[in-house]
Coordinates of C-alpha atoms and ligand atoms in Angstrom, one line a residue:
X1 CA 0.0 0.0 0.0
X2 CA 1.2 3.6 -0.7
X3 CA 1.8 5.7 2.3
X4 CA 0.9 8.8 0.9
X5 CA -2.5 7.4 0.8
X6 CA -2.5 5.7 4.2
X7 CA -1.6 8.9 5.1
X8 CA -4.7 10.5 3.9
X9 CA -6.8 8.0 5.7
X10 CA -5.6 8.3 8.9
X11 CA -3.3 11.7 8.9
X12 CA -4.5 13.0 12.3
X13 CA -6.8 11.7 15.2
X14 CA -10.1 12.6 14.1
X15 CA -11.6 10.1 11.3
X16 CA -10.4 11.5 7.7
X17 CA -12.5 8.9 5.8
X18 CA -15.0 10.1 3.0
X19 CA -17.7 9.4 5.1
X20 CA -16.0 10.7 8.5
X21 CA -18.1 14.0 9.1
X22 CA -20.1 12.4 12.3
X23 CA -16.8 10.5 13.8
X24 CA -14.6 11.6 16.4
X25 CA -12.2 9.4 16.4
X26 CA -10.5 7.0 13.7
X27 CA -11.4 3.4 13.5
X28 CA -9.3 0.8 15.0
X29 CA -7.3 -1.4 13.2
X30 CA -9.3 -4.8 13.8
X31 CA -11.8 -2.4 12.2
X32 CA -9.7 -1.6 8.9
X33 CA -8.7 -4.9 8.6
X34 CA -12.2 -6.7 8.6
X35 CA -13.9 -4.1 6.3
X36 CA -11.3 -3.7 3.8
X37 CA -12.2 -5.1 0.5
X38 CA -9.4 -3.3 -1.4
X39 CA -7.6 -6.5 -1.7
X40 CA -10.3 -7.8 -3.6
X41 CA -12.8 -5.3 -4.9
X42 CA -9.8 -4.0 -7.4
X43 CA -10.6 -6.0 -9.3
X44 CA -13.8 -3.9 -10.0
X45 CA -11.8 -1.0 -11.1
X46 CA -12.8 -0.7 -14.7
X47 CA -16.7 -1.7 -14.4
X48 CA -16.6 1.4 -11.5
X49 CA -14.8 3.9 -13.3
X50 CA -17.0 3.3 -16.1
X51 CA -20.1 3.4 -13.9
X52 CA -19.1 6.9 -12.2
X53 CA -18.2 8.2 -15.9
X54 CA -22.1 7.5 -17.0
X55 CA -23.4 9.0 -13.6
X56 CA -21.2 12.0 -14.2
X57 CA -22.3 12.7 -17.4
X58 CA -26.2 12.0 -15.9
X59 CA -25.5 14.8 -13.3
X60 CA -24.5 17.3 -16.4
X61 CA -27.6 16.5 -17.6
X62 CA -29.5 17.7 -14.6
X63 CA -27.6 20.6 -14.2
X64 CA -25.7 19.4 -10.9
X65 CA -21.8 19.4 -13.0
X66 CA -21.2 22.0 -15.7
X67 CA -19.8 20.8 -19.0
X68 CA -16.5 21.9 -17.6
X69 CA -16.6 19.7 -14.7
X70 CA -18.1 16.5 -16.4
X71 CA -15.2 16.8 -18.7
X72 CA -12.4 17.2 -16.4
X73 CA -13.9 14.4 -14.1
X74 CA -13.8 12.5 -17.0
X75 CA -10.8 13.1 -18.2
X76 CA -9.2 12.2 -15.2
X77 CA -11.3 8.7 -14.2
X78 CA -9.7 7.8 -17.4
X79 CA -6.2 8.5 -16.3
X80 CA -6.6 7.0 -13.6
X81 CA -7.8 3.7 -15.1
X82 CA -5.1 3.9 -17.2
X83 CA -2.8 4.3 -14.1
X84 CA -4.1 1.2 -12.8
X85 CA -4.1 -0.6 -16.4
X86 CA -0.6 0.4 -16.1
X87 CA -0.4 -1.1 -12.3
X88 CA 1.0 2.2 -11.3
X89 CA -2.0 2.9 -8.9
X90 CA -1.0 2.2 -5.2
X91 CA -4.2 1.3 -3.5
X92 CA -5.3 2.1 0.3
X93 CA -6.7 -0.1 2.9
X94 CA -7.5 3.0 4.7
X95 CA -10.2 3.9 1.8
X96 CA -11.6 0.6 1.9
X97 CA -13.4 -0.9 -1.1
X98 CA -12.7 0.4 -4.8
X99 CA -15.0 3.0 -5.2
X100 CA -13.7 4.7 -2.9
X101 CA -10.0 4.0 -3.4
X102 CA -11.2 5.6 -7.1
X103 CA -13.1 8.8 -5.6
X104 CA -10.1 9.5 -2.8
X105 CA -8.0 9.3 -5.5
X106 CA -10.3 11.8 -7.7
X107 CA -10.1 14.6 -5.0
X108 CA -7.0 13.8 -4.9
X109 CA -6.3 14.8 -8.2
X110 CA -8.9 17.3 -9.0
X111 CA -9.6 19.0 -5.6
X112 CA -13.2 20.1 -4.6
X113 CA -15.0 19.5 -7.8
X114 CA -14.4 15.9 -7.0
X115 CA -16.8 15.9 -4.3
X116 CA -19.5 16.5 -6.3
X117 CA -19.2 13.0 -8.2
X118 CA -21.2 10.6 -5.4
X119 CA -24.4 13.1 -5.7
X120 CA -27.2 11.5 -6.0
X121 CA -25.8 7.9 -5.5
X122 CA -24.6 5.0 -2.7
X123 CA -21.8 2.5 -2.7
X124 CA -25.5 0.5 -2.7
X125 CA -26.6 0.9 -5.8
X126 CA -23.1 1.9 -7.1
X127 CA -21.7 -2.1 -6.4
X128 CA -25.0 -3.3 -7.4
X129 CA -23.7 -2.0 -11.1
X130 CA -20.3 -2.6 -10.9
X131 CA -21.5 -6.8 -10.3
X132 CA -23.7 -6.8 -12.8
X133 CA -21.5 -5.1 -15.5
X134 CA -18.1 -7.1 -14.1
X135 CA -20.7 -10.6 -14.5
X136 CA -21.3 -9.4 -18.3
X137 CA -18.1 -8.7 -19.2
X138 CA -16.5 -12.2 -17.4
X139 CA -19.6 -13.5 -18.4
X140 CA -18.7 -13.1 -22.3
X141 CA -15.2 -14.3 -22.2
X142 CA -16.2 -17.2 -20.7
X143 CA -19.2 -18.1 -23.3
X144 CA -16.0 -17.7 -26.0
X145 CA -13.5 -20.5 -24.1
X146 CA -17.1 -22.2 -23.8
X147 CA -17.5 -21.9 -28.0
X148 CA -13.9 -23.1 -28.7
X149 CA -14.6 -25.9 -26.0
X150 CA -17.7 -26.9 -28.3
X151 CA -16.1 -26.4 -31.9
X152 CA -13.0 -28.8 -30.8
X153 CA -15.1 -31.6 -29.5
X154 CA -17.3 -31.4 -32.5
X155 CA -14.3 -30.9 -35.0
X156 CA -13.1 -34.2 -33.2
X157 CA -16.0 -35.6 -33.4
X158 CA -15.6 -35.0 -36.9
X159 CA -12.2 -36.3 -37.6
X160 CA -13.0 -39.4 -35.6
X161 CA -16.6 -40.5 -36.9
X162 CA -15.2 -44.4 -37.5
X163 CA -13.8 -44.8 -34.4
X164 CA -15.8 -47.3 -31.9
X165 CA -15.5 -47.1 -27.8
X166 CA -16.8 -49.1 -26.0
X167 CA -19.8 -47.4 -23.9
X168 CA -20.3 -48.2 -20.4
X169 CA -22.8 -48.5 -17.5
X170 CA -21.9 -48.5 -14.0
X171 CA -18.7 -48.5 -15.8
X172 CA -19.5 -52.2 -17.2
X173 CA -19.2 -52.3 -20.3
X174 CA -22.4 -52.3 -22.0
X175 CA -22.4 -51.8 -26.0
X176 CA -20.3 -50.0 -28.6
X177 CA -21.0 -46.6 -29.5
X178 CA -19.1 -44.5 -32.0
X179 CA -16.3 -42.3 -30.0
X180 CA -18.1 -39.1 -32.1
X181 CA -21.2 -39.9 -30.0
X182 CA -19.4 -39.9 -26.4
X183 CA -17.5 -36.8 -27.3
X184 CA -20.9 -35.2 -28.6
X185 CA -22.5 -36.4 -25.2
X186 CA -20.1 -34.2 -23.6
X187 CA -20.3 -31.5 -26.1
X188 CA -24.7 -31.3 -25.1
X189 CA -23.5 -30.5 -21.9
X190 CA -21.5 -27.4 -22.6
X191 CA -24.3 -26.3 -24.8
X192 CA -26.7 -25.9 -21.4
X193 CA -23.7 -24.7 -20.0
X194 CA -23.8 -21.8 -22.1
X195 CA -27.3 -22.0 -22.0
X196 CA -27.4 -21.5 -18.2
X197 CA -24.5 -18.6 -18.7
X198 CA -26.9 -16.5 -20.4
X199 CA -29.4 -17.0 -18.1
X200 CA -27.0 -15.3 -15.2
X201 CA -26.2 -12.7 -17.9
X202 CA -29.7 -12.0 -18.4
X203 CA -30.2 -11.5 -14.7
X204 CA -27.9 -9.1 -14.7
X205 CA -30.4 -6.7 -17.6
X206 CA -31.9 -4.1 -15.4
X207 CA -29.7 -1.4 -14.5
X208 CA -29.3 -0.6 -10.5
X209 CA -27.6 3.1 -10.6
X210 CA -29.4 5.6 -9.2
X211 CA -31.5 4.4 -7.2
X212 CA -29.6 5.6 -4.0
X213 CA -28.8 4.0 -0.6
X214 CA -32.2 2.1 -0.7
X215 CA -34.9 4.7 -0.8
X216 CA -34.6 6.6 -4.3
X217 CA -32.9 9.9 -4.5
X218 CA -33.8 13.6 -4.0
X219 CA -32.8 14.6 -7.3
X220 CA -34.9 13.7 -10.3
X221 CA -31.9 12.0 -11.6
X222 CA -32.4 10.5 -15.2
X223 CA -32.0 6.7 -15.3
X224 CA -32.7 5.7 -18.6
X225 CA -30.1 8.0 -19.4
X226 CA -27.6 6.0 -17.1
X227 CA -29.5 2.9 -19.0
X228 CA -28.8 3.8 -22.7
X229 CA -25.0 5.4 -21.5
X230 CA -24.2 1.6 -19.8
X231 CA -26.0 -0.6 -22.4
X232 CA -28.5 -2.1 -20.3
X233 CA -32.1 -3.3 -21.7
X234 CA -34.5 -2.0 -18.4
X235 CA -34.1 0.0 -15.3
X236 CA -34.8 -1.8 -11.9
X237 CA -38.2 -1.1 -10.6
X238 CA -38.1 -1.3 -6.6
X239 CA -35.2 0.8 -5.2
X240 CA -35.1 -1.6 -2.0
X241 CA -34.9 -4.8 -4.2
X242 CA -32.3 -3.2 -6.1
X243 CA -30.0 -3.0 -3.7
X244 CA -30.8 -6.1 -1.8
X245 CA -30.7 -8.1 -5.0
X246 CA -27.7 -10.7 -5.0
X247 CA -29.5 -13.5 -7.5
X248 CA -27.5 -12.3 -10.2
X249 CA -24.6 -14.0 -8.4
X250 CA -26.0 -17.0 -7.5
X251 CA -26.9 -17.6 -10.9
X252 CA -23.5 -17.1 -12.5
X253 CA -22.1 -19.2 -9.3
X254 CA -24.6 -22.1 -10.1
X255 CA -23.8 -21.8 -13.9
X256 CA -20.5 -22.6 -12.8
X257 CA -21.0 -25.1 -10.2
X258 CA -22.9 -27.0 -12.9
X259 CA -20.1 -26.3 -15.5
X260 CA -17.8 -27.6 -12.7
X261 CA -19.6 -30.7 -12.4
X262 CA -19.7 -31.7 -15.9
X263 CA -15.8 -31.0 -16.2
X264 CA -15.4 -33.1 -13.2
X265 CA -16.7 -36.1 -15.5
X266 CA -15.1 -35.3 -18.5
X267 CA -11.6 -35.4 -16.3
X268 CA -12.6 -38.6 -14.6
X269 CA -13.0 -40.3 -17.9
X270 CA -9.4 -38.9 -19.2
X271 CA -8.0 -39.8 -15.6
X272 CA -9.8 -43.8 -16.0
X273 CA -8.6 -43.8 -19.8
X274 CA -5.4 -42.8 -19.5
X275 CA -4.6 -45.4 -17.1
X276 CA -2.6 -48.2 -18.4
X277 CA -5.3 -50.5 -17.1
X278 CA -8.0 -48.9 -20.1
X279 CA -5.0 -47.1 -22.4
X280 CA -7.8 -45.6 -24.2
X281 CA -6.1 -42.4 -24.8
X282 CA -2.3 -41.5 -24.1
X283 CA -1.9 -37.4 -22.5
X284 CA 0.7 -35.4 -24.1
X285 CA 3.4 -34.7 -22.2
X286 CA 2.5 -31.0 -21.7
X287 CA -0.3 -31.8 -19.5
X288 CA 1.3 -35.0 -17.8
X289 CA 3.4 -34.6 -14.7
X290 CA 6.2 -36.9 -12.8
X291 CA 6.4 -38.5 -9.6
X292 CA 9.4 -36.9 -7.4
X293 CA 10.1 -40.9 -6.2
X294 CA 8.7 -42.8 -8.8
X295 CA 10.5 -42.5 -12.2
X296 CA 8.0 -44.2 -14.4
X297 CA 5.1 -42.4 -13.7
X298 CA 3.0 -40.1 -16.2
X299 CA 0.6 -38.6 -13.8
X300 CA -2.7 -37.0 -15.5
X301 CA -2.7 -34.2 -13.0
X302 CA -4.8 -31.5 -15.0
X303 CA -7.1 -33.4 -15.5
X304 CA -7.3 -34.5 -11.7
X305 CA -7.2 -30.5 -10.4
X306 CA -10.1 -29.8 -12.6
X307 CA -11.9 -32.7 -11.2
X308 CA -10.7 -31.5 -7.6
X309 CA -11.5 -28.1 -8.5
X310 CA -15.7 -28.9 -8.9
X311 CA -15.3 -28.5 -4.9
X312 CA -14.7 -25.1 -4.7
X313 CA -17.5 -24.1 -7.3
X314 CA -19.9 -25.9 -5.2
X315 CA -18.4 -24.2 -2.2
X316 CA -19.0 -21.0 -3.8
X317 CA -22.3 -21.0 -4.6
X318 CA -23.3 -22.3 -1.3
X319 CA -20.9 -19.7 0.6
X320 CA -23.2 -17.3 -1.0
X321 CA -26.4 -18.6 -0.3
X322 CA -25.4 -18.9 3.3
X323 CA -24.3 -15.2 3.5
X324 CA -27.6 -14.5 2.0
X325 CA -30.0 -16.4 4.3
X326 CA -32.0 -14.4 6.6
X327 CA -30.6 -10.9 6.0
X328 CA -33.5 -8.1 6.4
X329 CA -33.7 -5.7 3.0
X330 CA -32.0 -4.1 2.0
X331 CA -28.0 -3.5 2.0
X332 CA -26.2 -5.4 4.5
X333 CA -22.2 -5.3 4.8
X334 CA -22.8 -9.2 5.2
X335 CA -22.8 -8.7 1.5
X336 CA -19.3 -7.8 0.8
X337 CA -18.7 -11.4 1.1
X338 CA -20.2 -12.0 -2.5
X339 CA -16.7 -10.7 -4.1
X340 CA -14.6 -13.4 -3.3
X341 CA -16.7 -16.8 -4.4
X342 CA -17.3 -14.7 -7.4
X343 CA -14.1 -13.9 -8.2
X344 CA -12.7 -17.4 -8.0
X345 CA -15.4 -19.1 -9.5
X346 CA -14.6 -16.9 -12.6
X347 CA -10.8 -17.6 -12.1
X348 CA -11.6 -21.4 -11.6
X349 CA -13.8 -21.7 -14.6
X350 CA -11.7 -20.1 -17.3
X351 CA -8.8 -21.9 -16.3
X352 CA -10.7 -25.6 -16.1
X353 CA -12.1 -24.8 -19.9
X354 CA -8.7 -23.7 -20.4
X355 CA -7.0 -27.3 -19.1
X356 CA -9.4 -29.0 -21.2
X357 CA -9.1 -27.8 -23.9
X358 CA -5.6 -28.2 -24.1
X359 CA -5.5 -31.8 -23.0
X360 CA -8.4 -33.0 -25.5
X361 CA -6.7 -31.1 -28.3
X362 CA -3.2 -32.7 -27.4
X363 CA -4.5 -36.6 -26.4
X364 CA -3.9 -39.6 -28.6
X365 CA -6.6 -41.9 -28.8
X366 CA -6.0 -46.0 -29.0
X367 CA -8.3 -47.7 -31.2
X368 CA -6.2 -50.8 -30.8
X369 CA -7.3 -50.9 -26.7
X370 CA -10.6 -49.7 -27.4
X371 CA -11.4 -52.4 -30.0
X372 CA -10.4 -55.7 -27.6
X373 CA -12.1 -54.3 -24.6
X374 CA -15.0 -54.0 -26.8
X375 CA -14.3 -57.5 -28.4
X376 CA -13.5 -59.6 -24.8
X377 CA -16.6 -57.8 -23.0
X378 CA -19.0 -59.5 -24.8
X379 CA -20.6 -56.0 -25.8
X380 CA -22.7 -56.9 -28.8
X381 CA -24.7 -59.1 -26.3
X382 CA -27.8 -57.6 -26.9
X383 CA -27.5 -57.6 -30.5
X384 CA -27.2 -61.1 -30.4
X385 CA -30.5 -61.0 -28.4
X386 CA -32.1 -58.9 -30.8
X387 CA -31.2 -61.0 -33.6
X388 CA -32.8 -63.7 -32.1
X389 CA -35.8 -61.6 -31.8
X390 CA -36.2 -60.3 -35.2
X391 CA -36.5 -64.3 -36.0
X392 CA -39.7 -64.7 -33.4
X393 CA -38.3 -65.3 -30.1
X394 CA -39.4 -63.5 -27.3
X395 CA -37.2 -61.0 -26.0
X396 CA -37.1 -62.6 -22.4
X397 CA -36.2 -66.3 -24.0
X398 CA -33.6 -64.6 -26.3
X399 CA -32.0 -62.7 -23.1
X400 CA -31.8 -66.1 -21.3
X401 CA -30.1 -68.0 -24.7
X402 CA -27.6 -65.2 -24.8
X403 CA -26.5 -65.3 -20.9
X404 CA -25.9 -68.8 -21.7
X405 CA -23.6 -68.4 -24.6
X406 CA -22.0 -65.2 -22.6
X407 CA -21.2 -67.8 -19.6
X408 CA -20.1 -70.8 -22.2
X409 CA -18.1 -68.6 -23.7
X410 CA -16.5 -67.2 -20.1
X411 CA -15.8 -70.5 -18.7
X412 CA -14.3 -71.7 -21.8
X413 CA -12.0 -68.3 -22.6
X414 CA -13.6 -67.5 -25.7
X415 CA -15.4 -64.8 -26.8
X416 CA -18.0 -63.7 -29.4
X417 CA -15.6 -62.7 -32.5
X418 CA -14.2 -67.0 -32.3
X419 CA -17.3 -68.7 -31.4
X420 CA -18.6 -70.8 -34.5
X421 CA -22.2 -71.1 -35.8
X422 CA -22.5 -74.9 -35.3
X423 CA -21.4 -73.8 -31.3
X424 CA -23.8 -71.1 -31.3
X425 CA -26.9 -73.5 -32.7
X426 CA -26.1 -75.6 -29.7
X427 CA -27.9 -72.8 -27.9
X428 CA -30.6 -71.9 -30.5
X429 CA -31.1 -73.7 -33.7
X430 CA -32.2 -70.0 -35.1
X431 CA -28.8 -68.9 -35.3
X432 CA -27.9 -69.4 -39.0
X433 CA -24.6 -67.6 -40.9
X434 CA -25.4 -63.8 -41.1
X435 CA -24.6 -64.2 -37.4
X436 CA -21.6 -63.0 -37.6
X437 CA -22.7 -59.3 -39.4
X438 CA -24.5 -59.0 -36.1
X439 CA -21.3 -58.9 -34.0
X440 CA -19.5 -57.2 -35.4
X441 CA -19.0 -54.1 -33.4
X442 CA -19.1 -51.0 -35.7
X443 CA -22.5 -52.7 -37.2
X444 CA -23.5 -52.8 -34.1
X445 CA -23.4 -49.2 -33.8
X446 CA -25.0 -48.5 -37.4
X447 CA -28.3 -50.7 -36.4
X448 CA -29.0 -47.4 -33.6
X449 CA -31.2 -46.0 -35.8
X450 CA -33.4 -44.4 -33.2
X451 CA -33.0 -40.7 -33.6
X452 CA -30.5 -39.8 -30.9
X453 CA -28.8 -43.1 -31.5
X454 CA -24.7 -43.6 -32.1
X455 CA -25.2 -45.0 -35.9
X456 CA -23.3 -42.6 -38.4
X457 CA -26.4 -40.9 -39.9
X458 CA -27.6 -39.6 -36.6
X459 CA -24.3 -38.6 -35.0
X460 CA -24.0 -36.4 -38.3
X461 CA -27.6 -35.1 -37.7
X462 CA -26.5 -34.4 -34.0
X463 CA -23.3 -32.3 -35.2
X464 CA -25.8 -30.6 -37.2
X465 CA -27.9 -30.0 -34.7
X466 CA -25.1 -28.9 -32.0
X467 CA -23.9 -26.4 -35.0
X468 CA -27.6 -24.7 -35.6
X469 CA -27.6 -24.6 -31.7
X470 CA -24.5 -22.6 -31.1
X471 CA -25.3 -20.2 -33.5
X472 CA -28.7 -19.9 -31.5
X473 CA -27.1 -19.5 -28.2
X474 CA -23.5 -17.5 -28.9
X475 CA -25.2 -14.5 -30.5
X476 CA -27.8 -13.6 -26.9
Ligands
LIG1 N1 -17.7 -2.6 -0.4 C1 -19.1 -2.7 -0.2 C2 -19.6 -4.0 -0.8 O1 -18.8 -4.6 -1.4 C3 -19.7 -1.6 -1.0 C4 -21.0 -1.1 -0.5 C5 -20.8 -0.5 0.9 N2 -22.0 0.1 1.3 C6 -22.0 0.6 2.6 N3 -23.1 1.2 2.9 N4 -21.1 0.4 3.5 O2 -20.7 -4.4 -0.6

């Protein structure tokens, strides 16, 4: 911290904050320390100098700055952004929070016409707006590492259209599916995700600024003014819901614990294939790390750290809620606490898209190990049954024919791809030659006709649909 700005804060006995005028005496320094949000609340600088710069020019407006003034408040907010672009900006624990680190500074810098600037307006409504337009502006850069997410898993999807995985319940194998189809299942995800991310952006559409402390303000101040000036589509309605409103944050930090969820499962699967016990896929080096002891391994921690990281996104959104429980309207200082789970579930989430993306764009994928896992686990099983059915058995007889041959064929170490037809008709005499079509894996795939399915036709129509979606969704 600078000390020509501590010194400013606490140059003699008497209290010399901004809002000192009734205080006798300065505040002590548990008192500092627990309500400064400096450390923090920077963070906010931009979104609050470009707040105060809209409100400035609203007070020219009604006549409370001259043209003179506005402009050379202005002009310096805007150096002094740039000071702090510039990281040459010292700021002061003694000032508190950001906006008033920026206005100290203003008066600083300009002298009494400085004062003038927080007419008409609270460090209510004023961090009400500086949320909302911070969530918008994080908001958008994530939706963009969300769109690359999307276009590389359906480019792979792509590239990798003949490739067969086995797919699994309760992480049994169960039946082939194309590797397009599980990478696409992930890929639906991230389309809510993005879906849910405009939702929280949408929250954040009626503008808070100007409606004072929590009662309106004496002034007729012109709000859709400060609407138009900061891009917003409405002006909040209810002065005392305006500044009590949090939801806005809960719905960005929900949109990320959800995000954080499906990452979670995403990096489990790379963890699970990457092991040599699946070898499903191989992680590049760049995302792989060693053991300090154990020389041979290839550790996939990225992709564990995202899975880890899932906690704290569910701990933010619930550290919110908490703070939020039971406060009366309207402004409480309970709700400086929002900051912090904000702030790191916006760090937390651009760099777990970020991971991701790296390590699906850099893995090497193993046909080879997918193939015999799908070939020893006995995974056309129910296309065996259904074969059976299509020639007039019932479904439940031809489920009970096929757990016989499954348990021949496990006792006697042979599986599905070198059982013969004269073995198979010792189960059921329906069994005739073009068995052996039905087996085969990647056929297996091409019978899932059903709309939705994982035959080639409809994983195209999926990547279709996933592109007609993002366009839908990426231009809110
Ligand atoms: N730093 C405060 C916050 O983050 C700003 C609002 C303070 N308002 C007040 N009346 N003390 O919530």
């Amino acid at each position: 911290m600078n000390k020509n700005n501590q010194k400013r804060g606490m140059d003699n006995q008497k209290s010399t904050k901004l809002w000192g005028g009734r205080f006798q005496n300065p505040t002590s320094d548990i008192t500092e320390r627990i309500s400064s949000s400096i450390h923090f609340d920077y963070r906010l600088y931009k979104q609050d100098i470009h707040g105060t710069i809209a409100h400035v020019k609203m007070l020219n407006r009604i006549d409370i700055l001259s043209e003179e003034e506005m402009r050379n408040i202005e002009k310096e907010l805007l150096s002094i952004k740039k000071d702090i672009d510039e990281n040459k900006f010292e700021f002061s624990a003694s000032f508190e929070d950001i906006h008033m680190n920026i206005e100290a500074e203003l008066i600083n810098r300009i002298g009494d016409i400085g004062r003038k600037v927080h007419t008409g307006r609270s460090r209510n409504d004023q961090i009400a707006l500086d949320l909302m337009l911070y969530i918008k502006d994080e908001g958008g850069e994530i939706k963009l590492l969300l769109k690359n997410l999307i276009d590389k898993l359906v480019n792979l999807a792509k590239e990798h259209i003949d490739i067969i995985l086995p797919g699994y319940t309760h992480l049994q194998v169960a039946q082939p599916v194309r590797f397009s189809h599980y990478l696409l299942a992930h890929t639906w995800a991230f389309i809510r995700d993005i879906e849910r991310l405009n939702t929280a952006v949408k929250a954040c559409e009626s503008m808070p600024l100007g409606v004072g402390a929590l009662a309106g303000v004496n002034y007729r101040n012109d709000r859709e003014f400060l609407r138009q000036e900061l891009g917003f589509n409405k002006i909040t309605s209810n002065s005392m819901d305006t500044v009590s409103n949090r939801d806005f944050v809960l719905d960005f930090l929900y949109f990320s614990a959800i995000l954080g969820m499906h990452l979670s499962r995403f990096c489990e699967e790379l963890v699970l294939w990457s092991s040599s016990e699946f070898a499903f896929i191989r992680l590049s080096d760049s995302v792989t790390t060693g053991s300090s002891i154990m020389p041979q391994k290839r550790n996939p921690d990225i992709a564990e750290l995202i899975r880890g990281k899932c906690g704290r996104l569910y701990g933010n959104l619930l550290s919110l809620l908490t703070t939020m429980k039971g406060l009366p309207l309207t402004y409480n200082r309970d709700m400086q606490e929002d900051k912090e789970p904000l702030f790191d579930s916006v760090d937390t989430v651009k760099l777990s898209l970020e991971g991701l993306f790296e390590m699906i764009s850099t893995m090497k994928i193993n046909t080879e190990r997918m193939n015999t896992s799908i070939c020893s686990n006995f995974s056309t099983a129910t296309d065996l049954a259904d074969y059976l059915v299509m020639k007039g058995v019932p479904f439940r007889e031809s489920h009970g024919i096929v757990g016989k041959i499954v348990q021949h064929c496990e006792e006697n170490r042979i599986n599905f791809f070198n059982i013969s037809v004269e073995e198979l008709q010792k189960f059921s005499s329906v069994f005739k030659d073009d068995i052996v079509n039905i087996l085969n894996p990647e056929l297996s795939t091409e019978r899932k006709i059903s709309s939705g399915g994982t035959s080639k036709k409809e994983v195209i129509k999926q990547i279709e649909g996933i592109n007609r979606k993002l366009m839908e969704i990426t231009i809110v």
